[in-house]
Coordinates of C-alpha atoms in Angstrom, one line a residue:
Chain A
D1 CA 63.0 0.3 -13.2
T2 CA 63.0 -3.5 -13.4
A3 CA 61.0 -5.1 -10.6
V4 CA 62.5 -8.7 -10.9
S5 CA 65.8 -8.9 -12.7
Q6 CA 67.7 -12.0 -13.5
T7 CA 71.2 -12.5 -14.9
P8 CA 72.4 -13.6 -17.3
K9 CA 69.7 -13.6 -20.0
Y10 CA 71.4 -16.2 -22.0
L11 CA 73.7 -19.0 -20.8
V12 CA 75.4 -21.5 -23.1
T13 CA 77.6 -24.1 -21.5
Q14 CA 78.9 -27.6 -21.8
M15 CA 77.7 -30.7 -20.1
G16 CA 79.3 -31.3 -16.7
N17 CA 79.9 -27.6 -16.0
D18 CA 78.6 -25.7 -12.9
K19 CA 76.7 -22.5 -13.4
S20 CA 74.7 -19.9 -11.4
I21 CA 71.7 -17.7 -12.2
K22 CA 71.1 -14.6 -10.1
C23 CA 67.8 -13.0 -9.3
E24 CA 66.9 -9.8 -7.5
Q25 CA 63.6 -8.1 -6.8
N26 CA 63.0 -4.5 -5.7
L27 CA 59.3 -4.9 -4.9
G28 CA 59.8 -5.5 -1.2
H29 CA 58.2 -9.0 -1.5
D30 CA 58.7 -11.7 1.0
T31 CA 58.5 -14.7 -1.2
M32 CA 60.6 -15.7 -4.2
Y33 CA 60.4 -18.6 -6.7
W34 CA 62.3 -20.4 -9.4
Y35 CA 60.2 -21.8 -12.3
K36 CA 61.4 -23.9 -15.2
Q37 CA 59.8 -23.5 -18.6
D38 CA 60.6 -26.4 -20.9
S39 CA 60.3 -26.7 -24.7
K40 CA 56.6 -27.4 -24.4
K41 CA 56.1 -24.2 -22.6
F42 CA 55.0 -25.7 -19.3
L43 CA 56.0 -23.5 -16.4
K44 CA 56.9 -25.8 -13.5
I45 CA 57.7 -24.6 -10.0
M46 CA 61.1 -25.7 -8.6
F47 CA 61.6 -23.8 -5.4
S48 CA 60.2 -21.1 -3.2
Y49 CA 61.7 -19.1 -0.4
N50 CA 59.9 -17.0 2.1
N51 CA 62.1 -14.6 4.0
K52 CA 65.2 -16.6 3.2
E53 CA 63.5 -19.9 4.3
L54 CA 62.9 -22.7 1.8
I55 CA 59.2 -23.5 1.8
I56 CA 58.6 -25.3 -1.5
N57 CA 61.0 -27.8 -2.9
E58 CA 59.6 -29.8 -5.8
T59 CA 61.1 -33.0 -7.1
V60 CA 64.2 -31.4 -8.5
P61 CA 67.6 -33.1 -8.8
N62 CA 69.9 -32.2 -6.0
R63 CA 72.3 -30.8 -8.6
F64 CA 70.0 -27.7 -8.3
S65 CA 70.6 -25.7 -5.2
P66 CA 68.9 -22.4 -4.5
K67 CA 70.4 -19.9 -2.2
S68 CA 68.7 -16.8 -0.7
P69 CA 71.2 -14.5 1.0
D70 CA 68.4 -12.0 1.8
K71 CA 64.7 -11.7 1.0
A72 CA 65.5 -9.6 -2.1
H73 CA 67.7 -12.2 -3.7
L74 CA 67.3 -15.8 -4.8
N75 CA 70.1 -17.4 -6.8
L76 CA 70.1 -20.8 -8.5
H77 CA 73.3 -22.9 -8.7
I78 CA 73.3 -25.9 -11.0
N79 CA 76.1 -28.5 -10.7
S80 CA 77.1 -31.0 -13.4
L81 CA 74.9 -29.7 -16.1
E82 CA 73.1 -32.1 -18.3
L83 CA 71.5 -31.8 -21.7
G84 CA 68.0 -32.1 -20.2
D85 CA 68.6 -29.0 -18.1
S86 CA 68.3 -26.8 -21.2
A87 CA 65.3 -24.6 -20.6
V88 CA 64.2 -21.1 -19.7
Y89 CA 64.5 -20.5 -16.0
F90 CA 62.2 -17.8 -14.5
C91 CA 62.6 -16.1 -11.2
A92 CA 59.4 -14.6 -9.6
S93 CA 58.3 -12.9 -6.4
S94 CA 55.1 -12.4 -4.6
Q95 CA 53.9 -10.4 -1.6
G96 CA 53.0 -13.4 0.5
D97 CA 53.4 -17.1 0.6
A98 CA 49.9 -18.3 1.5
G99 CA 47.4 -15.9 0.0
P100 CA 46.3 -15.3 -3.6
S101 CA 49.3 -13.2 -4.4
P102 CA 50.1 -12.7 -8.1
L103 CA 53.6 -13.6 -9.2
H104 CA 55.9 -11.0 -10.7
F105 CA 58.3 -12.7 -13.1
G106 CA 61.7 -11.8 -14.4
N107 CA 62.3 -12.1 -18.1
G108 CA 64.0 -15.4 -17.8
T109 CA 67.4 -17.0 -18.4
R110 CA 67.7 -19.2 -21.4
L111 CA 70.1 -22.0 -20.5
T112 CA 71.5 -24.1 -23.3
V113 CA 73.6 -27.1 -22.5
T114 CA 75.7 -28.6 -25.3
Chain B
S1 CA 46.0 -37.5 -12.2
Q2 CA 45.9 -33.7 -11.9
K3 CA 45.8 -31.8 -15.1
I4 CA 45.4 -28.2 -16.4
E5 CA 44.5 -28.0 -20.0
Q6 CA 44.5 -25.1 -22.3
N7 CA 43.9 -25.3 -26.1
S8 CA 47.3 -26.0 -27.5
E9 CA 46.4 -24.8 -30.9
A10 CA 46.8 -21.1 -31.7
L11 CA 43.6 -19.0 -31.7
N12 CA 43.4 -16.7 -34.7
I13 CA 40.8 -13.9 -34.7
Q14 CA 40.1 -10.7 -36.5
E15 CA 40.7 -7.4 -34.9
G16 CA 37.6 -6.1 -33.1
K17 CA 36.2 -9.5 -32.3
T18 CA 36.0 -11.2 -28.9
A19 CA 38.7 -13.8 -28.1
T20 CA 37.7 -16.5 -25.8
L21 CA 40.3 -18.8 -24.2
T22 CA 39.5 -21.9 -22.2
C23 CA 41.2 -23.4 -19.1
N24 CA 40.0 -26.8 -17.9
Y25 CA 41.3 -28.6 -14.9
T26 CA 40.9 -32.0 -13.3
N27 CA 41.5 -33.3 -9.8
Y28 CA 42.2 -29.9 -8.3
S29 CA 40.2 -27.9 -5.9
P30 CA 41.6 -24.5 -6.6
A31 CA 41.2 -21.7 -4.1
Y32 CA 41.6 -19.3 -6.9
L33 CA 42.7 -19.1 -10.5
Q34 CA 44.9 -16.5 -12.2
W35 CA 45.5 -15.5 -15.8
Y36 CA 48.8 -14.3 -17.2
R37 CA 50.1 -13.0 -20.5
Q38 CA 53.4 -14.0 -21.9
D39 CA 55.2 -12.3 -24.8
P40 CA 58.1 -14.0 -26.7
G41 CA 61.3 -13.8 -24.7
R42 CA 59.6 -12.3 -21.7
G43 CA 58.3 -13.5 -18.4
P44 CA 54.5 -13.9 -17.7
V45 CA 52.7 -10.8 -16.6
F46 CA 49.7 -11.1 -14.2
L47 CA 46.3 -10.0 -15.6
L48 CA 43.5 -11.2 -13.5
L49 CA 42.6 -13.3 -10.4
I50 CA 39.3 -14.9 -9.7
R51 CA 38.5 -16.7 -6.4
E52 CA 36.5 -20.0 -6.1
N53 CA 33.4 -18.1 -4.8
E54 CA 33.4 -15.6 -7.6
K55 CA 31.7 -16.3 -10.9
E56 CA 33.1 -13.4 -13.0
K57 CA 35.7 -10.7 -12.9
R58 CA 36.3 -7.8 -15.2
K59 CA 39.1 -5.5 -15.9
E60 CA 38.8 -3.1 -18.8
R61 CA 38.4 -5.3 -21.9
L62 CA 39.2 -8.5 -20.0
K63 CA 36.7 -10.8 -18.4
V64 CA 37.3 -14.0 -16.6
T65 CA 34.6 -16.6 -15.5
F66 CA 35.1 -19.4 -13.1
D67 CA 32.8 -22.4 -13.0
T68 CA 33.9 -24.9 -10.2
T69 CA 31.2 -27.3 -11.2
L70 CA 32.4 -27.6 -14.8
K71 CA 36.0 -27.1 -13.6
Q72 CA 36.6 -24.5 -16.2
S73 CA 37.6 -20.9 -16.5
L74 CA 37.0 -18.8 -19.6
F75 CA 39.1 -15.7 -20.4
H76 CA 37.6 -13.2 -22.8
I77 CA 39.2 -10.2 -24.5
T78 CA 36.6 -7.9 -26.1
A79 CA 37.3 -5.6 -29.0
S80 CA 40.6 -7.4 -29.6
Q81 CA 43.6 -5.6 -31.0
P82 CA 46.8 -6.8 -32.7
A83 CA 48.6 -5.7 -29.5
D84 CA 46.7 -8.4 -27.7
S85 CA 48.6 -11.1 -29.6
A86 CA 50.5 -13.2 -27.0
T87 CA 50.4 -16.5 -25.1
Y88 CA 47.9 -16.6 -22.3
L89 CA 48.5 -18.8 -19.3
C90 CA 46.1 -19.9 -16.7
A91 CA 47.4 -20.9 -13.3
L92 CA 45.7 -22.2 -10.2
R93 CA 46.5 -22.8 -6.6
H94 CA 45.3 -25.8 -4.9
S95 CA 43.4 -25.2 -1.7
G96 CA 45.6 -25.0 1.4
G97 CA 49.3 -24.8 1.6
Y98 CA 51.7 -22.3 0.2
N99 CA 51.3 -20.1 -2.8
K100 CA 52.3 -22.8 -5.2
L101 CA 50.8 -21.9 -8.6
I102 CA 50.4 -24.7 -11.2
F103 CA 50.4 -23.4 -14.8
G104 CA 48.8 -24.6 -17.9
A105 CA 50.8 -24.7 -21.1
G106 CA 49.1 -21.6 -22.5
T107 CA 47.2 -20.7 -25.6
R108 CA 48.7 -18.5 -28.3
L109 CA 46.4 -15.8 -29.5
A110 CA 47.0 -14.0 -32.8
V111 CA 44.8 -11.0 -33.6
H112 CA 44.9 -10.0 -37.3
P113 CA 44.2 -6.5 -38.6

């Protein structure tokens, strides 16, 4: 029973296209995140939502737009894809947004832009 | 500038030995530090959390230490097994603010039979 699930697992697309990645968590957590892991394996936070409200928005191009229809879902839409967007994108959730709550990650979406 | 550094070279050890991984940070005042394990093609999995006022934390064969003077955390796996082979990431949250975890690049551990 997957706790944090993301779809698709692999996404190959051409430059200039628009794509979406979906994420769902069944842990009852209030807070969800998007992280990007680049080729050097650094995990960098992009966004965080708490109860459908955006609370963290790092310096990310505005081609990236997160959407949280409810607290169990956080989707990521990317417009006008560029080569540099190729990476693995991880969704995560945690119980709270302020305390030392461990993150529960999905298994990632590998995005390849050609 | 703020940095979290983990040994980028892989750590190779013999089964049964103790693996020790290092996480150093600069220009952070972390409220707590976490360690995660990541297997190829999978998301990180939480292992242990240690707070700024704790020196040491243990869980089964795992031990984490946290020295805020040295700005360093050590992660130990005793009696290591080939199944422990993975990449281990440290992450810290700066004092105050939201649960924004900053991750190191990780250290790959390979335990050989």
